[in-house]
PDB file of C-alpha atoms in Angstrom:
ATOM      1  CA  MET A   1      -9.076   9.887  10.552  1.00 85.00           C
ATOM      2  CA  PRO A   2      -7.199   9.588  13.855  1.00 87.00           C
ATOM      3  CA  ARG A   3      -3.790  10.964  13.665  1.00 89.00           C
ATOM      4  CA  TYR A   4      -1.897   7.499  14.140  1.00 91.00           C
ATOM      5  CA  SER A   5      -3.627   6.472  11.164  1.00 92.00           C
ATOM      6  CA  VAL A   6      -2.908   9.426   9.053  1.00 94.00           C
ATOM      7  CA  LEU A   7       0.689   8.909   9.980  1.00 95.00           C
ATOM      8  CA  LEU A   8       0.741   5.101   9.084  1.00 96.00           C
ATOM      9  CA  VAL A   9      -0.931   6.020   6.016  1.00 96.00           C
ATOM     10  CA  ARG A  10       1.343   8.858   4.738  1.00 96.00           C
ATOM     11  CA  PHE A  11       4.325   6.705   5.677  1.00 97.00           C
ATOM     12  CA  SER A  12       2.993   3.876   3.694  1.00 97.00           C
ATOM     13  CA  LEU A  13       2.619   6.349   0.674  1.00 97.00           C
ATOM     14  CA  VAL A  14       6.390   7.740   1.457  1.00 97.00           C
ATOM     15  CA  TRP A  15       7.538   3.862   1.121  1.00 97.00           C
ATOM     16  CA  MET A  16       5.398   3.089  -1.744  1.00 96.00           C
ATOM     17  CA  LEU A  17       7.396   6.069  -3.611  1.00 97.00           C
ATOM     18  CA  LEU A  18      10.552   4.945  -2.397  1.00 97.00           C
ATOM     19  CA  GLY A  19       9.962   1.119  -3.564  1.00 96.00           C
ATOM     20  CA  ALA A  20       8.587   2.331  -7.092  1.00 96.00           C
ATOM     21  CA  THR A  21      12.233   4.362  -7.149  1.00 96.00           C
ATOM     22  CA  PHE A  22      14.014   1.225  -6.126  1.00 96.00           C
ATOM     23  CA  GLY A  23      12.008  -0.918  -8.730  1.00 95.00           C
ATOM     24  CA  THR A  24      12.776   1.931 -11.443  1.00 95.00           C
ATOM     25  CA  VAL A  25      16.600   1.134 -10.696  1.00 95.00           C
ATOM     26  CA  LEU A  26      15.826  -2.574 -10.756  1.00 94.00           C
ATOM     27  CA  LEU A  27      14.400  -2.264 -14.298  1.00 92.00           C
ATOM     28  CA  LEU A  28      17.195  -0.226 -15.507  1.00 92.00           C
ATOM     29  CA  THR A  29      19.601  -2.867 -14.360  1.00 92.00           C
ATOM     30  CA  THR A  30      17.462  -5.655 -16.301  1.00 89.00           C
ATOM     31  CA  ALA A  31      17.836  -3.291 -19.362  1.00 87.00           C
ATOM     32  CA  GLU A  32      21.817  -3.262 -18.619  1.00 87.00           C
ATOM     33  CA  LEU A  33      21.649   0.892 -18.397  1.00 88.00           C
ATOM     34  CA  ALA A  34      22.599   0.322 -14.785  1.00 89.00           C
ATOM     35  CA  PRO A  35      25.539  -1.485 -12.933  1.00 91.00           C
ATOM     36  CA  ALA A  36      24.684  -5.398 -11.913  1.00 88.00           C
ATOM     37  CA  TRP A  37      25.583  -4.500  -8.297  1.00 88.00           C
ATOM     38  CA  LEU A  38      22.702  -2.529  -8.135  1.00 90.00           C
ATOM     39  CA  TRP A  39      20.499  -5.734  -7.894  1.00 89.00           C
ATOM     40  CA  ALA A  40      21.404  -5.590  -4.131  1.00 89.00           C
ATOM     41  CA  LEU A  41      18.223  -3.406  -3.997  1.00 91.00           C
ATOM     42  CA  ARG A  42      15.805  -6.231  -4.786  1.00 91.00           C
ATOM     43  CA  PRO A  43      15.215  -7.678  -1.201  1.00 92.00           C
ATOM     44  CA  GLY A  44      14.894  -3.942  -0.029  1.00 93.00           C
ATOM     45  CA  HIS A  45      12.171  -3.608  -2.943  1.00 95.00           C
ATOM     46  CA  ALA A  46      10.286  -6.092  -1.696  1.00 94.00           C
ATOM     47  CA  ASP A  47      10.305  -5.589   1.805  1.00 95.00           C
ATOM     48  CA  ILE A  48       9.346  -1.896   1.167  1.00 96.00           C
ATOM     49  CA  MET A  49       6.396  -2.685  -1.005  1.00 96.00           C
ATOM     50  CA  LEU A  50       4.951  -5.829   0.954  1.00 95.00           C
ATOM     51  CA  ILE A  51       5.650  -4.182   4.611  1.00 96.00           C
ATOM     52  CA  GLY A  52       6.223  -0.488   4.418  1.00 96.00           C
ATOM     53  CA  PHE A  53       3.896   0.042   1.794  1.00 96.00           C
ATOM     54  CA  MET A  54       0.840  -2.779   1.794  1.00 96.00           C
ATOM     55  CA  LEU A  55       0.868  -3.718   5.483  1.00 96.00           C
ATOM     56  CA  GLN A  56       1.511  -0.351   7.047  1.00 96.00           C
ATOM     57  CA  LEU A  57      -1.668   1.013   4.691  1.00 96.00           C
ATOM     58  CA  ALA A  58      -3.683  -1.948   5.581  1.00 94.00           C
ATOM     59  CA  LEU A  59      -2.567  -1.272   9.302  1.00 94.00           C
ATOM     60  CA  GLY A  60      -3.620   2.145   9.329  1.00 93.00           C
ATOM     61  CA  VAL A  61      -7.058   1.985   7.489  1.00 92.00           C
ATOM     62  CA  ALA A  62      -7.800  -0.867   9.747  1.00 90.00           C
ATOM     63  CA  LEU A  63      -7.159   1.134  13.015  1.00 88.00           C
ATOM     64  CA  TRP A  64      -9.207   3.859  11.799  1.00 88.00           C
ATOM     65  CA  ILE A  65     -12.351   1.678  10.280  1.00 85.00           C
ATOM     66  CA  PHE A  66     -12.590  -1.509  12.864  1.00 80.00           C
ATOM     67  CA  PRO A  67     -15.288  -0.606  15.037  1.00 72.00           C
ATOM     68  CA  GLY A  68     -14.521   0.053  18.900  1.00 64.00           C
ATOM     69  CA  SER A  69     -14.520  -2.242  21.012  1.00 55.00           C
ATOM     70  CA  LYS A  70     -17.134  -0.707  23.551  1.00 54.00           C
ATOM     71  CA  PRO A  71     -20.826  -0.483  22.453  1.00 50.00           C
ATOM     72  CA  GLY A  72     -21.651   3.079  21.732  1.00 48.00           C
ATOM     73  CA  SER A  73     -17.865   3.905  20.365  1.00 53.00           C
ATOM     74  CA  ASN A  74     -17.123   5.362  17.256  1.00 47.00           C
ATOM     75  CA  HIS A  75     -14.428   4.182  14.762  1.00 52.00           C
ATOM     76  CA  SER A  76     -13.067   7.521  14.312  1.00 48.00           C
ATOM     77  CA  GLY A  77     -10.496   7.256  17.526  1.00 44.00           C
ATOM     78  CA  THR A  78     -12.346   9.567  19.407  1.00 50.00           C
ATOM     79  CA  ALA A  79     -13.065   6.785  22.018  1.00 62.00           C
ATOM     80  CA  ASP A  80      -9.385   5.863  22.843  1.00 70.00           C
ATOM     81  CA  THR A  81      -8.516   6.431  25.829  1.00 75.00           C
ATOM     82  CA  PRO A  82      -5.272   8.969  26.344  1.00 78.00           C
ATOM     83  CA  ARG A  83      -2.816   5.963  27.301  1.00 79.00           C
ATOM     84  CA  ARG A  84      -3.949   3.886  24.473  1.00 79.00           C
ATOM     85  CA  PHE A  85      -4.199   6.612  21.832  1.00 81.00           C
ATOM     86  CA  ARG A  86      -0.347   6.965  22.953  1.00 84.00           C
ATOM     87  CA  LEU A  87       0.307   3.926  22.500  1.00 85.00           C
ATOM     88  CA  LEU A  88      -1.298   3.678  18.864  1.00 86.00           C
ATOM     89  CA  LEU A  89       0.717   6.919  18.250  1.00 88.00           C
ATOM     90  CA  PHE A  90       4.074   4.862  18.692  1.00 90.00           C
ATOM     91  CA  LEU A  91       2.962   2.028  16.283  1.00 93.00           C
ATOM     92  CA  PRO A  92       4.427   4.140  13.125  1.00 94.00           C
ATOM     93  CA  VAL A  93       7.572   4.620  14.878  1.00 95.00           C
ATOM     94  CA  LEU A  94       7.851   1.093  15.594  1.00 94.00           C
ATOM     95  CA  LEU A  95       6.982  -0.501  12.524  1.00 95.00           C
ATOM     96  CA  ASN A  96       9.038   2.001  10.199  1.00 96.00           C
ATOM     97  CA  ALA A  97      12.291   1.194  12.333  1.00 96.00           C
ATOM     98  CA  GLY A  98      11.575  -2.169  11.422  1.00 96.00           C
ATOM     99  CA  VAL A  99      11.236  -1.725   7.619  1.00 95.00           C
ATOM    100  CA  VAL A 100      14.412   0.494   7.974  1.00 96.00           C
ATOM    101  CA  LEU A 101      16.457  -2.513   9.451  1.00 94.00           C
ATOM    102  CA  ARG A 102      14.832  -4.952   6.799  1.00 93.00           C
ATOM    103  CA  VAL A 103      16.035  -2.837   3.969  1.00 93.00           C
ATOM    104  CA  VAL A 104      19.422  -2.131   5.568  1.00 91.00           C
ATOM    105  CA  GLY A 105      19.670  -5.957   6.444  1.00 90.00           C
ATOM    106  CA  GLY A 106      18.715  -6.736   2.718  1.00 86.00           C
ATOM    107  CA  TRP A 107      21.414  -4.710   1.285  1.00 84.00           C
ATOM    108  CA  GLY A 108      23.913  -6.469   3.334  1.00 81.00           C
ATOM    109  CA  VAL A 109      22.849  -9.852   2.701  1.00 76.00           C
ATOM    110  CA  SER A 110      23.078  -9.129  -1.238  1.00 74.00           C
ATOM    111  CA  PHE A 111      27.005  -8.295  -0.568  1.00 74.00           C
ATOM    112  CA  ALA A 112      27.309 -11.317   1.762  1.00 66.00           C
ATOM    113  CA  ALA A 113      28.346  -9.152   4.766  1.00 63.00           C
ATOM    114  CA  GLY A 114      28.229 -12.077   7.312  1.00 74.00           C
ATOM    115  CA  PRO A 115      25.788 -12.689  10.058  1.00 85.00           C
ATOM    116  CA  TRP A 116      25.028  -9.033  10.894  1.00 85.00           C
ATOM    117  CA  ALA A 117      22.940  -8.702   8.148  1.00 85.00           C
ATOM    118  CA  ASP A 118      20.617 -11.714   8.754  1.00 86.00           C
ATOM    119  CA  ILE A 119      20.515 -10.775  12.415  1.00 89.00           C
ATOM    120  CA  THR A 120      19.451  -6.981  11.210  1.00 89.00           C
ATOM    121  CA  ARG A 121      16.872  -8.455   8.776  1.00 89.00           C
ATOM    122  CA  GLY A 122      15.707 -10.583  11.913  1.00 92.00           C
ATOM    123  CA  VAL A 123      15.508  -7.898  14.412  1.00 93.00           C
ATOM    124  CA  GLY A 124      13.597  -5.812  11.713  1.00 93.00           C
ATOM    125  CA  LEU A 125      11.027  -8.448  11.160  1.00 94.00           C
ATOM    126  CA  GLY A 126      10.509  -8.741  14.784  1.00 95.00           C
ATOM    127  CA  LEU A 127       9.804  -5.089  15.155  1.00 94.00           C
ATOM    128  CA  VAL A 128       7.284  -5.326  12.559  1.00 93.00           C
ATOM    129  CA  LEU A 129       5.653  -8.633  14.022  1.00 94.00           C
ATOM    130  CA  LEU A 130       5.585  -6.338  17.548  1.00 94.00           C
ATOM    131  CA  THR A 131       3.708  -3.409  15.911  1.00 93.00           C
ATOM    132  CA  VAL A 132       1.006  -6.116  14.427  1.00 92.00           C
ATOM    133  CA  GLY A 133       0.833  -7.721  17.871  1.00 92.00           C
ATOM    134  CA  ILE A 134       0.303  -4.183  19.941  1.00 90.00           C
ATOM    135  CA  ALA A 135      -2.353  -3.104  17.149  1.00 88.00           C
ATOM    136  CA  TRP A 136      -4.061  -6.463  17.483  1.00 87.00           C
ATOM    137  CA  LYS A 137      -3.825  -6.302  21.440  1.00 84.00           C
ATOM    138  CA  LEU A 138      -5.020  -2.684  21.493  1.00 81.00           C
ATOM    139  CA  ARG A 139      -7.553  -2.576  18.812  1.00 78.00           C
ATOM    140  CA  LEU A 140      -7.892  -5.023  15.873  1.00 79.00           C
ATOM    141  CA  GLY A 141      -8.457  -8.221  18.217  1.00 76.00           C
ATOM    142  CA  THR A 142     -10.857  -6.653  20.564  1.00 69.00           C
ATOM    143  CA  SER A 143     -13.141  -4.977  17.776  1.00 66.00           C
ATOM    144  CA  ARG A 144     -16.665  -5.785  17.823  1.00 60.00           C
ATOM    145  CA  LEU A 145     -16.535  -7.604  14.363  1.00 64.00           C
ATOM    146  CA  VAL A 146     -20.021  -8.847  14.531  1.00 61.00           C
ATOM    147  CA  PRO A 147     -22.489  -8.606  11.627  1.00 63.00           C
ATOM    148  CA  ARG A 148     -25.257  -5.696  12.309  1.00 61.00           C
ATOM    149  CA  HIS A 149     -28.274  -7.696  12.887  1.00 62.00           C
ATOM    150  CA  ASN A 150     -26.249  -9.098  15.831  1.00 61.00           C
ATOM    151  CA  ARG A 151     -25.189  -6.023  17.084  1.00 59.00           C
ATOM    152  CA  GLU A 152     -28.870  -4.623  17.226  1.00 61.00           C
ATOM    153  CA  LEU A 153     -30.248  -7.564  18.887  1.00 62.00           C
ATOM    154  CA  HIS A 154     -27.258  -7.498  21.337  1.00 60.00           C
ATOM    155  CA  SER A 155     -28.411  -3.631  22.203  1.00 62.00           C
ATOM    156  CA  ALA A 156     -31.942  -4.652  22.087  1.00 64.00           C
ATOM    157  CA  SER A 157     -31.252  -7.136  25.057  1.00 62.00           C
ATOM    158  CA  ASN A 158     -29.188  -4.641  26.874  1.00 60.00           C
ATOM    159  CA  GLN A 159     -31.973  -2.455  26.954  1.00 62.00           C
ATOM    160  CA  GLU A 160     -34.374  -4.854  27.827  1.00 60.00           C
TER     161      GLU A 160
ATOM    162  CA  MET B   1     -19.166   4.100  -5.712  1.00 88.00           C
ATOM    163  CA  PRO B   2     -17.355   7.046  -7.901  1.00 92.00           C
ATOM    164  CA  PHE B   3     -16.649   6.174 -11.272  1.00 94.00           C
ATOM    165  CA  LEU B   4     -12.740   6.456 -10.896  1.00 95.00           C
ATOM    166  CA  SER B   5     -13.206   3.693  -8.223  1.00 95.00           C
ATOM    167  CA  HIS B   6     -15.153   1.878 -10.505  1.00 95.00           C
ATOM    168  CA  LEU B   7     -12.428   2.093 -13.382  1.00 96.00           C
ATOM    169  CA  TYR B   8      -9.506   1.091 -10.870  1.00 96.00           C
ATOM    170  CA  ILE B   9     -11.333  -2.049  -9.487  1.00 97.00           C
ATOM    171  CA  ARG B  10     -12.531  -3.564 -12.764  1.00 96.00           C
ATOM    172  CA  THR B  11      -9.261  -2.929 -14.345  1.00 96.00           C
ATOM    173  CA  ALA B  12      -7.437  -4.600 -10.886  1.00 97.00           C
ATOM    174  CA  PHE B  13      -9.813  -7.581 -11.625  1.00 96.00           C
ATOM    175  CA  LEU B  14      -8.779  -7.800 -15.392  1.00 96.00           C
ATOM    176  CA  HIS B  15      -5.326  -7.931 -14.437  1.00 95.00           C
ATOM    177  CA  LEU B  16      -6.118 -10.627 -12.023  1.00 96.00           C
ATOM    178  CA  VAL B  17      -7.531 -12.747 -14.364  1.00 96.00           C
ATOM    179  CA  LEU B  18      -4.565 -12.178 -17.078  1.00 94.00           C
ATOM    180  CA  ALA B  19      -1.880 -12.699 -14.518  1.00 94.00           C
ATOM    181  CA  LEU B  20      -3.681 -15.963 -13.236  1.00 94.00           C
ATOM    182  CA  GLY B  21      -4.237 -16.870 -16.955  1.00 93.00           C
ATOM    183  CA  LEU B  22      -0.526 -16.344 -17.994  1.00 91.00           C
ATOM    184  CA  ALA B  23       1.108 -17.976 -14.513  1.00 90.00           C
ATOM    185  CA  MET B  24      -0.859 -21.081 -15.754  1.00 88.00           C
ATOM    186  CA  PHE B  25       2.192 -21.561 -18.593  1.00 87.00           C
ATOM    187  CA  TRP B  26       4.671 -18.666 -17.860  1.00 85.00           C
ATOM    188  CA  THR B  27       6.453 -17.569 -14.682  1.00 83.00           C
ATOM    189  CA  HIS B  28       8.322 -14.626 -14.955  1.00 86.00           C
ATOM    190  CA  PRO B  29       8.611 -11.555 -12.671  1.00 86.00           C
ATOM    191  CA  SER B  30       6.354  -9.344 -14.924  1.00 87.00           C
ATOM    192  CA  VAL B  31       3.483 -11.811 -14.283  1.00 91.00           C
ATOM    193  CA  PHE B  32       4.265 -11.427 -10.247  1.00 92.00           C
ATOM    194  CA  HIS B  33       3.820  -7.883 -10.928  1.00 93.00           C
ATOM    195  CA  MET B  34       0.829  -7.953 -12.697  1.00 94.00           C
ATOM    196  CA  LEU B  35      -0.753  -9.496  -9.319  1.00 94.00           C
ATOM    197  CA  THR B  36       1.069  -6.912  -6.870  1.00 95.00           C
ATOM    198  CA  VAL B  37       0.658  -3.426  -8.976  1.00 95.00           C
ATOM    199  CA  GLY B  38      -1.990  -4.501 -11.718  1.00 95.00           C
ATOM    200  CA  TRP B  39      -4.262  -6.174  -8.999  1.00 96.00           C
ATOM    201  CA  LEU B  40      -3.429  -5.475  -5.621  1.00 95.00           C
ATOM    202  CA  THR B  41      -2.190  -1.863  -5.810  1.00 95.00           C
ATOM    203  CA  GLN B  42      -4.957  -1.000  -8.345  1.00 96.00           C
ATOM    204  CA  LEU B  43      -7.611  -2.707  -5.979  1.00 96.00           C
ATOM    205  CA  ILE B  44      -6.174  -0.535  -2.790  1.00 96.00           C
ATOM    206  CA  PHE B  45      -6.330   2.804  -4.752  1.00 96.00           C
ATOM    207  CA  GLY B  46      -9.843   2.231  -6.001  1.00 96.00           C
ATOM    208  CA  VAL B  47     -11.102   1.428  -2.652  1.00 96.00           C
ATOM    209  CA  ALA B  48      -8.969   4.251  -1.008  1.00 95.00           C
ATOM    210  CA  PHE B  49     -10.540   6.654  -3.254  1.00 95.00           C
ATOM    211  CA  TRP B  50     -13.940   5.805  -2.347  1.00 95.00           C
ATOM    212  CA  LEU B  51     -13.265   5.178   1.170  1.00 92.00           C
ATOM    213  CA  PHE B  52     -11.078   7.866   2.289  1.00 93.00           C
ATOM    214  CA  PRO B  53     -12.075  11.051   3.876  1.00 91.00           C
ATOM    215  CA  ARG B  54     -13.887  13.449   1.740  1.00 91.00           C
ATOM    216  CA  VAL B  55     -12.129  16.983   0.647  1.00 89.00           C
ATOM    217  CA  SER B  56     -15.184  19.107   1.151  1.00 88.00           C
ATOM    218  CA  ARG B  57     -19.160  18.774   0.740  1.00 87.00           C
ATOM    219  CA  GLU B  58     -18.740  20.811  -2.676  1.00 88.00           C
ATOM    220  CA  LYS B  59     -16.146  18.705  -4.054  1.00 89.00           C
ATOM    221  CA  PRO B  60     -15.868  15.242  -2.209  1.00 90.00           C
ATOM    222  CA  TYR B  61     -13.030  13.841  -4.335  1.00 91.00           C
ATOM    223  CA  GLY B  62     -11.276  17.177  -4.731  1.00 90.00           C
ATOM    224  CA  ARG B  63      -9.093  17.471  -7.588  1.00 92.00           C
ATOM    225  CA  THR B  64      -9.148  14.127  -9.338  1.00 93.00           C
ATOM    226  CA  TRP B  65      -6.774  14.594 -12.167  1.00 95.00           C
ATOM    227  CA  PRO B  66      -3.771  12.925 -10.827  1.00 95.00           C
ATOM    228  CA  MET B  67      -5.874   9.856 -10.319  1.00 96.00           C
ATOM    229  CA  VAL B  68      -7.014   9.721 -13.968  1.00 96.00           C
ATOM    230  CA  TRP B  69      -3.306  10.209 -15.329  1.00 97.00           C
ATOM    231  CA  ALA B  70      -2.113   7.648 -12.705  1.00 97.00           C
ATOM    232  CA  TRP B  71      -4.567   5.107 -14.135  1.00 97.00           C
ATOM    233  CA  GLY B  72      -3.420   5.543 -17.549  1.00 97.00           C
ATOM    234  CA  LEU B  73       0.195   5.846 -16.898  1.00 97.00           C
ATOM    235  CA  LEU B  74       0.243   2.507 -14.524  1.00 97.00           C
ATOM    236  CA  ASN B  75      -1.721   0.312 -17.054  1.00 96.00           C
ATOM    237  CA  ALA B  76       0.288   1.666 -19.957  1.00 97.00           C
ATOM    238  CA  GLY B  77       3.381   1.262 -18.081  1.00 96.00           C
ATOM    239  CA  LEU B  78       2.661  -2.218 -16.585  1.00 95.00           C
ATOM    240  CA  VAL B  79       1.553  -3.462 -20.105  1.00 95.00           C
ATOM    241  CA  LEU B  80       4.769  -2.348 -21.812  1.00 94.00           C
ATOM    242  CA  ARG B  81       6.588  -3.872 -19.140  1.00 93.00           C
ATOM    243  CA  VAL B  82       5.070  -7.387 -19.380  1.00 93.00           C
ATOM    244  CA  VAL B  83       5.931  -7.132 -23.040  1.00 91.00           C
ATOM    245  CA  ALA B  84       9.279  -5.847 -23.182  1.00 90.00           C
ATOM    246  CA  GLU B  85      10.807  -7.058 -20.059  1.00 88.00           C
ATOM    247  CA  PRO B  86      11.383 -10.823 -21.109  1.00 86.00           C
ATOM    248  CA  GLN B  87      13.009  -9.523 -24.540  1.00 85.00           C
ATOM    249  CA  ALA B  88      15.352  -6.814 -22.706  1.00 77.00           C
ATOM    250  CA  PRO B  89      18.253  -5.955 -23.101  1.00 79.00           C
ATOM    251  CA  GLY B  90      17.816  -5.354 -27.012  1.00 78.00           C
ATOM    252  CA  SER B  91      17.685  -2.078 -28.667  1.00 83.00           C
ATOM    253  CA  VAL B  92      13.966  -1.489 -28.990  1.00 88.00           C
ATOM    254  CA  TRP B  93      13.083  -3.531 -25.809  1.00 89.00           C
ATOM    255  CA  THR B  94      15.738  -1.461 -23.706  1.00 90.00           C
ATOM    256  CA  VAL B  95      13.902   1.649 -24.848  1.00 91.00           C
ATOM    257  CA  LEU B  96      10.720   0.218 -24.195  1.00 93.00           C
ATOM    258  CA  LEU B  97      11.440  -0.981 -20.624  1.00 92.00           C
ATOM    259  CA  VAL B  98      12.938   2.165 -19.723  1.00 93.00           C
ATOM    260  CA  VAL B  99       9.556   3.893 -20.781  1.00 95.00           C
ATOM    261  CA  ALA B 100       7.469   1.416 -18.956  1.00 94.00           C
ATOM    262  CA  ALA B 101       9.814   2.114 -15.816  1.00 94.00           C
ATOM    263  CA  GLY B 102       9.350   5.857 -16.358  1.00 96.00           C
ATOM    264  CA  LEU B 103       5.511   5.510 -16.783  1.00 96.00           C
ATOM    265  CA  GLN B 104       5.117   3.589 -13.499  1.00 96.00           C
ATOM    266  CA  TRP B 105       7.237   5.678 -11.403  1.00 97.00           C
ATOM    267  CA  ALA B 106       5.280   8.734 -12.601  1.00 97.00           C
ATOM    268  CA  ALA B 107       2.003   6.852 -11.502  1.00 97.00           C
ATOM    269  CA  SER B 108       3.307   6.294  -8.214  1.00 97.00           C
ATOM    270  CA  LEU B 109       4.214   9.919  -7.811  1.00 97.00           C
ATOM    271  CA  LEU B 110       0.639  11.136  -8.768  1.00 97.00           C
ATOM    272  CA  LEU B 111      -0.934   8.580  -6.596  1.00 97.00           C
ATOM    273  CA  VAL B 112       0.924   9.896  -3.462  1.00 97.00           C
ATOM    274  CA  VAL B 113       0.415  13.426  -4.532  1.00 96.00           C
ATOM    275  CA  TYR B 114      -3.394  13.042  -4.620  1.00 96.00           C
ATOM    276  CA  PHE B 115      -3.722  10.811  -1.623  1.00 95.00           C
ATOM    277  CA  TRP B 116      -1.756  13.123   0.529  1.00 94.00           C
ATOM    278  CA  LYS B 117      -4.323  15.555   0.803  1.00 90.00           C
ATOM    279  CA  ARG B 118      -7.055  13.123   1.171  1.00 92.00           C
ATOM    280  CA  VAL B 119      -5.507  11.321   4.332  1.00 92.00           C
ATOM    281  CA  ARG B 120      -5.795  13.821   7.249  1.00 87.00           C
ATOM    282  CA  VAL B 121      -6.885  14.044  10.817  1.00 85.00           C
ATOM    283  CA  LYS B 122     -10.597  14.563  11.131  1.00 72.00           C
TER     284      LYS B 122
END
């Protein structure tokens, strides 16, 4: 598994634990054992679980396991050029900055803190979309996602 | 496919069927969590257990006790939550909901502990 996938998957695990902690606090609020203002954690709980955990895990695994764009390249990341490797290594930074902004903005929205909370959430979503876009451009969109028999036919015709 | 993956994935599909069945006549956050935690999360970790890099040739999945415990805690916590959350707050239901929350959080911790070692540069 390449380093950028390890980073993405490990960050997703950390977010999952934090999201579960938020969820525990929300359940305590439901049980009226925690103050009601802690309901402000709810948008953050959703963002953490859906983007920080699930999307990040899916991205990390996809970048690891999708076949490379060039015939003969494997899916372990060794086929990455140094430039592409550096760019892919930047993805966890970008995505997690987006999640942090979403969570902070979500907290602000719950307290009706004016337009800044919505703007923060919007910028956070922008960073998340930018991350997915870069991953798509660098690897996912150019992957040779073709059935095995088509690949064999392709390589056989190349040899001829 | 290893037994634990089999267990996680089969339980995930059971939650999917139950959640969709319940959703036909009952919309509640606990039904939504049966889908996101019971189905999606369990499916993810069931497949990850099977797919992620092996620990060693002798013990490909390493020490699997956190996964076994996580399965039990996650499902017990989720079932307890579905039962208790609509009734809470109330003396017994409050206690059950707190227990459910604790079980699910402990399951998350065990999953993180287990998969942290499985995810590594190779």
